[in-house]
Amino acid sequence: MKKIIAILSVSLVLGLSACDNRLNLQPAQSIDAATALSTEQDVESAIIGAYGQLGNGALYGTNLNLLSELQGAEGYLTWRGTFASYREVYQKTTQAINTDVTRTWVNAYAAINTVNNVLEALGKVQDADKKAQLEGEARFVRGILYFELARYYALPWGATADNSQPGVPIVLRATITADQAAQTAARNTVAQVYAQAIDDLTKASTLLPTDNRTRADKYSALAFLARVYLQQSDYTKALNAANQVIESGQFRLNPSVTSAFRNRNTSESIFEIQQNDQNNAGTSNDGLTTLYASLPVNGVNIGRGDIQVNTAFVTSYDSTDARRTELFYIGYKGVNRYYTGKYTDFGANIPVIRLAEMMLVRAECNLRLNSTVGATPAADLNAIRQRAGIAPIAAPTIQNVLTERVKELAFEGLRIHDIKRTKGKTGDYNWNDPKLVFPIPKREVDANNLLVQNPGY
């Protein structure tokens, strides 16, 4: 079974609108009584609610993908939409009142609060296996969200020698009452936030079953651990985590480059957002298909066509590369404007981590460590290249693998994070430029005098 996030409407999710001013937040003092968990069924429902929160447009439904791509847009894509919040991110002129920066922060902490409630209520669960599973799922959600928050709202890993630069507040207790909501917390360091994410994901990988049907399992946690360690340039640990996922035998590359984006829960998918035509991140002003697609189908235009792929990026692929011929198309907005073909159906699932990424992680780490754990770098790299219909590379370099990452994982939310971890540039902006770090939302700084704002805001 594939690991998928069921998007469900639950009372624990903050209300968000989908208009030009898309932020509509509940007051910080307004705590839904539903967050108080008193039975095992309540705990189970809260976990399902947390998966629903992850699929929200503020998180993996849109922003945790799109914001990374917009931040690293130079030479890659052009923003042609009307939303001021996304235009600011694209132009590196983000303000502390930016609605998408704010809603991502607020929704991430709302989901963290949901799973903190679960962790505090585990005593209500009597079955030991069920209790371990629910704890693992809660830690998985919390771990991946602290990782994402640190990557977006703090200077990157490696910006200081000891990573003592301000990260985000680590909150490990549930907030149920108004008094608890009024309590404030300072920012922990980036080192501390990464340590928390690693601790949660490591424990999740030991608590979760190897197959958890439609929810996170052991390999979901290990795949995210591989991402965390790679972001830290801890190649030995990233290699180990990725290799465990690959060697589990539960996943295999799809036969075509389009399969993961046209079908649900394919053999390549390690963790996936499940959507359908009635229940998805958005069909008018939110959602990946809404913003990425510019697809004319039977006289009906699908998507807003907000994100145009630069022609130079398309032509950087070999002319026979199936990713070029099958995953790019000329959209309805303008002549010779290219768009990504990864998101063309509002109700399609959203792959978050695929086996192809783990194979590229293993190839890169083996090259950097001069090792052949699991497979040679050439074997991993060329499996992906041969699927795309292009020639193998007999003796690949690290740059070959990094280039393949860009082409294989384009528009999947990794763009700026790879630039930062490899200490590269996007346009004139260096990897550690403060303009590539989001501000702490103004509403949070105004409400919490312990929060120190990021430089430049």
XYZ file of C-alpha atoms in Angstrom:
457
model
C 0.000 0.000 0.000
C 1.199 3.468 -0.753
C 1.652 6.058 1.911
C -0.931 8.743 1.308
C -2.367 11.640 3.224
C -6.147 11.663 3.318
C -7.454 15.201 3.048
C -10.391 15.399 5.407
C -12.408 18.341 6.636
C -12.113 18.488 10.410
C -12.773 21.037 13.079
C -9.092 21.164 13.964
C -8.168 22.896 10.703
C -8.079 26.689 10.750
C -10.558 28.355 8.390
C -8.942 29.684 5.214
C -10.573 31.440 2.296
C -9.432 31.245 -1.326
C -9.730 34.774 -2.688
C -7.245 37.563 -3.451
C -6.913 38.134 0.277
C -6.778 34.459 1.151
C -5.928 34.690 4.815
C -8.804 34.396 7.269
C -7.461 33.269 10.620
C -9.170 32.533 13.889
C -8.029 34.625 16.865
C -5.146 33.100 18.807
C -7.359 32.941 21.910
C -10.049 30.905 20.144
C -9.343 27.272 21.050
C -11.760 24.673 19.702
C -12.967 22.378 22.454
C -12.569 19.537 19.957
C -8.824 19.656 20.582
C -9.419 18.172 24.026
C -9.109 14.414 23.442
C -10.877 12.152 25.910
C -11.269 8.793 24.128
C -9.261 6.514 21.861
C -11.591 7.442 19.020
C -10.834 11.116 19.649
C -7.107 10.415 19.377
C -7.564 8.505 16.120
C -9.734 11.283 14.708
C -7.168 13.893 15.651
C -4.443 12.033 13.741
C -6.686 11.862 10.689
C -7.280 15.575 11.145
C -3.530 16.205 11.187
C -3.157 14.460 7.821
C -5.930 16.699 6.558
C -4.040 19.745 7.748
C -0.915 18.590 5.877
C -2.932 18.526 2.657
C -4.138 22.089 3.117
C -3.057 24.638 0.504
C -0.933 26.364 3.137
C 1.209 23.221 3.511
C 1.804 20.321 1.085
C -1.358 21.070 -0.881
C 0.371 24.117 -2.387
C 2.833 26.248 -0.452
C 5.469 23.786 0.738
C 5.937 23.003 -2.944
C 5.345 26.337 -4.632
C 7.231 28.699 -2.311
C 10.496 26.810 -2.820
C 10.106 26.960 -6.593
C 9.332 30.697 -6.572
C 12.301 31.465 -4.325
C 14.656 29.734 -6.770
C 12.933 31.000 -9.897
C 15.872 32.619 -11.683
C 16.646 30.828 -14.956
C 13.861 28.388 -14.186
C 10.361 29.846 -14.158
C 8.456 33.109 -14.487
C 5.583 34.122 -12.225
C 2.753 35.576 -14.297
C -0.031 35.488 -11.734
C -1.912 38.241 -9.924
C -1.475 37.153 -6.305
C 0.681 39.784 -4.636
C 1.898 37.373 -1.968
C 3.426 34.966 -4.482
C 4.778 37.829 -6.599
C 6.661 39.127 -3.540
C 8.261 35.716 -2.995
C 9.215 35.507 -6.667
C 10.695 39.031 -6.684
C 12.428 38.637 -3.276
C 10.406 41.556 -1.876
C 8.457 39.571 0.721
C 6.875 41.602 3.523
C 6.187 40.495 7.094
C 2.456 40.786 6.362
C 2.645 38.457 3.335
C -0.478 36.296 3.473
C 1.124 33.085 2.206
C 4.114 33.367 4.505
C 1.656 33.895 7.355
C -0.761 31.109 6.507
C 2.018 28.563 6.105
C 3.412 29.429 9.546
C -0.029 29.421 11.205
C -1.178 26.168 9.613
C 2.101 24.406 10.390
C 1.812 25.294 14.062
C -1.888 24.365 14.049
C -0.962 20.873 12.793
C 1.855 20.662 15.352
C -0.645 21.534 18.055
C -2.971 18.795 16.826
C -0.289 16.120 17.149
C 0.920 17.519 20.471
C -2.623 16.908 21.693
C -2.384 13.358 20.390
C 0.905 12.726 22.171
C -0.499 13.992 25.463
C -3.623 11.853 25.076
C -1.914 8.535 24.252
C -2.877 7.244 27.696
C -6.424 6.961 26.338
C -5.244 4.255 23.888
C -5.197 0.785 25.437
C -3.886 -1.372 22.596
C -0.075 -1.249 22.638
C 0.380 -1.607 18.870
C -2.208 1.061 18.131
C -0.630 3.360 20.699
C 2.806 2.950 19.106
C 1.387 3.594 15.633
C -0.412 6.772 16.700
C 2.660 8.062 18.504
C 4.736 7.369 15.404
C 2.297 9.211 13.177
C 2.178 12.201 15.526
C 5.965 12.381 15.684
C 6.181 12.032 11.910
C 3.893 15.017 11.340
C 5.668 17.131 13.935
C 9.118 16.192 12.642
C 8.467 17.041 8.998
C 6.820 20.356 9.895
C 9.668 21.543 12.107
C 12.029 20.639 9.274
C 9.978 22.678 6.797
C 9.638 25.641 9.163
C 13.388 25.754 9.747
C 14.111 25.631 6.022
C 11.803 28.515 5.192
C 11.944 30.848 8.208
C 15.606 30.640 9.231
C 19.015 31.094 7.685
C 20.017 27.736 6.199
C 21.963 24.963 7.842
C 25.636 25.902 7.618
C 25.080 29.668 7.678
C 26.983 29.711 10.991
C 29.627 27.293 12.210
C 27.474 25.901 15.023
C 24.050 26.629 13.479
C 23.179 28.879 16.394
C 21.264 31.279 14.115
C 17.613 31.745 15.170
C 15.312 28.989 13.989
C 11.674 28.721 15.027
C 10.040 28.130 18.423
C 9.864 24.479 19.408
C 6.509 23.813 21.061
C 6.108 20.301 22.452
C 3.042 20.774 24.651
C -0.587 20.926 23.593
C -2.428 24.238 23.588
C -6.029 23.787 24.660
C -6.943 26.678 26.941
C -6.867 30.416 26.296
C -4.242 30.811 29.023
C -1.997 28.309 27.268
C -2.536 30.092 23.961
C -1.407 33.346 25.567
C 1.951 31.902 26.598
C 4.883 32.965 24.439
C 8.079 31.258 23.352
C 11.386 32.446 21.933
C 13.000 31.085 18.792
C 15.167 28.011 19.236
C 18.362 27.745 17.231
C 18.465 26.064 13.839
C 20.598 23.310 15.386
C 17.920 22.675 18.018
C 15.087 22.618 15.500
C 16.908 20.133 13.262
C 17.677 17.988 16.305
C 13.980 17.975 17.205
C 12.963 17.015 13.674
C 15.526 14.215 13.598
C 14.460 12.947 17.020
C 10.796 12.854 16.011
C 11.423 11.208 12.650
C 13.867 8.661 14.095
C 11.379 7.635 16.765
C 8.612 7.562 14.166
C 10.670 5.176 12.018
C 10.889 2.735 14.947
C 7.258 3.064 16.041
C 5.483 2.949 12.698
C 4.676 -0.303 10.888
C 6.326 -1.134 7.578
C 2.927 -0.801 5.909
C 0.371 1.572 7.417
C -2.086 1.430 4.545
C -3.069 4.990 3.641
C -0.963 6.720 6.286
C 2.674 7.357 7.138
C 4.816 4.298 7.814
C 8.414 3.442 8.648
C 9.647 4.251 5.150
C 7.859 7.592 5.014
C 9.813 8.606 8.119
C 13.094 7.246 6.756
C 12.625 9.067 3.440
C 12.146 12.361 5.266
C 15.165 11.589 7.432
C 17.179 11.199 4.233
C 16.029 14.691 3.231
C 16.927 16.164 6.606
C 20.396 14.612 6.689
C 21.066 15.626 3.083
C 20.113 19.211 3.934
C 22.738 19.035 6.699
C 25.314 17.525 4.313
C 25.466 14.524 6.624
C 26.019 12.163 3.730
C 26.638 9.020 5.768
C 23.293 9.245 7.553
C 21.428 10.398 4.450
C 22.854 7.410 2.581
C 21.810 5.001 5.307
C 18.241 6.302 5.455
C 17.763 6.381 1.684
C 19.285 2.930 1.304
C 16.864 1.457 3.854
C 13.936 2.810 1.850
C 15.281 1.493 -1.454
C 16.346 -1.880 -0.091
C 12.984 -2.449 1.624
C 11.704 -3.803 -1.689
C 8.393 -1.998 -1.261
C 9.007 0.511 -4.041
C 10.109 0.451 -7.662
C 10.470 3.006 -10.433
C 7.400 3.446 -12.575
C 7.884 2.468 -16.221
C 7.099 5.992 -17.465
C 8.001 9.511 -16.315
C 4.331 10.527 -16.161
C 2.933 7.639 -14.115
C 3.472 9.178 -10.679
C 1.514 12.276 -11.736
C -1.296 10.552 -13.646
C -2.079 7.683 -11.281
C -2.747 7.276 -7.576
C -0.394 5.537 -5.181
C 2.021 4.126 -7.729
C 4.851 1.772 -6.900
C 7.259 4.716 -6.918
C 5.397 6.837 -4.390
C 6.698 6.794 -0.815
C 4.484 9.542 0.576
C 1.573 11.124 -1.223
C -1.276 13.568 -0.688
C -4.572 11.977 -1.642
C -7.097 14.207 -3.331
C -10.203 13.763 -5.460
C -12.430 15.977 -7.569
C -14.592 16.904 -4.590
C -11.894 17.253 -1.959
C -8.602 18.908 -2.902
C -6.393 21.858 -2.094
C -8.208 24.134 -4.529
C -9.683 24.560 -7.993
C -9.865 28.338 -8.351
C -7.275 30.204 -6.261
C -5.300 27.446 -4.551
C -3.836 24.035 -5.338
C -0.907 22.983 -7.515
C -2.965 22.352 -10.642
C -4.686 25.715 -10.260
C -1.400 27.602 -10.191
C 0.859 25.443 -12.381
C -1.490 24.378 -15.186
C -2.320 26.220 -18.412
C -3.945 23.314 -20.176
C -6.585 23.578 -22.895
C -8.781 20.458 -22.857
C -11.790 20.157 -25.182
C -12.307 23.887 -25.259
C -11.974 24.244 -21.476
C -8.897 25.836 -19.949
C -7.558 24.079 -16.835
C -5.522 26.146 -14.396
C -4.596 29.803 -14.107
C -1.270 29.508 -15.927
C 0.473 31.525 -13.231
C 3.812 29.700 -13.480
C 5.503 29.707 -16.869
C 8.528 27.466 -17.319
C 11.432 29.294 -18.921
C 12.193 28.045 -22.429
C 15.900 27.771 -21.628
C 15.106 25.335 -18.830
C 12.950 23.173 -21.105
C 15.634 23.059 -23.776
C 18.276 22.097 -21.205
C 16.792 18.577 -21.404
C 17.968 16.309 -24.211
C 15.628 16.532 -27.192
C 14.664 12.862 -26.757
C 14.234 13.056 -22.976
C 10.723 11.840 -22.133
C 10.585 14.384 -19.325
C 10.901 17.101 -21.963
C 8.475 15.614 -24.458
C 5.868 14.349 -21.980
C 6.074 16.665 -18.949
C 6.198 20.071 -20.647
C 3.584 21.567 -22.951
C 2.635 24.832 -24.608
C -0.144 26.405 -22.562
C -3.168 28.441 -23.547
C -1.662 31.657 -22.144
C 0.422 33.135 -24.912
C 2.451 31.749 -27.797
C 5.338 29.390 -27.030
C 4.886 29.559 -23.261
C 5.809 26.305 -21.571
C 4.209 24.816 -18.467
C 4.971 21.775 -16.339
C 2.853 18.719 -16.996
C 3.186 17.339 -13.470
C -0.018 18.967 -12.230
C -2.862 18.823 -14.722
C -5.773 17.401 -12.707
C -7.315 19.194 -9.721
C -8.282 15.919 -8.044
C -5.036 14.039 -8.672
C -2.828 12.960 -5.793
C 0.293 14.994 -5.019
C 3.511 12.957 -4.679
C 5.613 14.343 -1.827
C 8.524 11.878 -1.903
C 9.282 9.396 -4.682
C 11.729 6.522 -5.024
C 13.569 8.433 -7.762
C 14.591 11.026 -5.182
C 15.918 8.355 -2.814
C 17.976 6.837 -5.628
C 19.482 10.218 -6.434
C 20.220 10.768 -2.736
C 21.992 7.409 -2.590
C 23.946 8.132 -5.774
C 25.081 11.551 -4.554
C 26.061 10.337 -1.102
C 27.959 7.345 -2.463
C 29.895 9.654 -4.771
C 30.716 12.074 -1.980
C 31.772 9.226 0.312
C 33.541 7.212 -2.408
C 31.371 4.207 -1.583
C 28.919 1.866 -3.298
C 26.376 1.154 -0.541
C 23.335 -0.570 -2.055
C 24.390 0.135 -5.647
C 26.967 2.054 -7.615
C 26.203 5.723 -8.285
C 26.085 4.891 -11.985
C 23.429 2.214 -11.436
C 21.143 4.534 -9.481
C 21.619 7.518 -11.778
C 21.259 5.549 -14.988
C 18.077 3.790 -13.887
C 16.460 7.225 -13.870
C 18.119 8.388 -17.087
C 17.232 5.206 -18.967
C 13.599 5.501 -17.905
C 13.641 8.978 -19.468
C 15.089 7.490 -22.661
C 18.499 9.156 -22.526
C 21.985 7.694 -22.616
C 23.593 6.372 -19.440
C 26.706 7.947 -17.939
C 29.408 5.366 -17.312
C 31.341 7.280 -14.647
C 29.042 9.982 -13.236
C 30.286 12.929 -11.214
C 28.557 14.696 -8.349
C 27.578 17.439 -10.793
C 25.939 14.853 -13.042
C 23.767 13.730 -10.137
C 22.930 17.283 -9.072
C 21.923 18.138 -12.640
C 19.739 15.048 -12.766
C 18.069 16.102 -9.493
C 17.137 19.434 -11.051
C 15.585 17.765 -14.085
C 13.918 14.810 -12.377
C 12.535 16.684 -9.356
C 11.625 19.981 -11.021
C 8.488 21.629 -9.586
C 8.298 19.209 -6.654
C 9.231 21.724 -3.952
C 12.985 21.110 -3.662
C 14.382 23.962 -5.769
C 15.554 26.530 -3.202
C 16.478 23.899 -0.632
C 18.928 22.239 -3.025
C 20.415 25.637 -3.888
C 20.933 26.352 -0.197
C 22.409 22.991 0.752
C 24.902 23.053 -2.144
C 25.768 26.686 -1.348
C 24.758 27.813 -4.792
C 22.991 30.896 -6.141
C 19.682 31.830 -7.673
C 20.238 34.820 -9.910
C 22.292 37.315 -7.887
C 21.244 35.838 -4.539
C 23.722 33.671 -2.658
C 22.499 30.600 -0.783
C 22.673 32.395 2.595
C 21.188 35.730 1.506
C 18.644 36.967 4.103
C 16.270 37.735 1.224
C 15.918 33.983 0.728
C 14.581 33.648 4.276
C 10.945 34.385 5.040
C 10.031 36.882 7.749
C 8.408 35.754 10.948
C 4.788 36.842 10.313
C 4.060 40.285 11.728
C 1.018 39.073 13.618
C 3.251 36.602 15.486
C 5.928 39.160 16.326
C 3.275 41.643 17.477
C 1.720 39.032 19.768
C 4.991 37.632 21.131
C 7.704 39.994 22.303
C 10.130 37.062 22.610
C 10.190 36.525 18.849
C 13.143 38.178 17.123
C 12.406 39.163 13.511
C 14.690 38.014 10.692
C 17.173 40.551 9.264
C 15.758 42.915 6.654
C 12.183 42.838 7.932
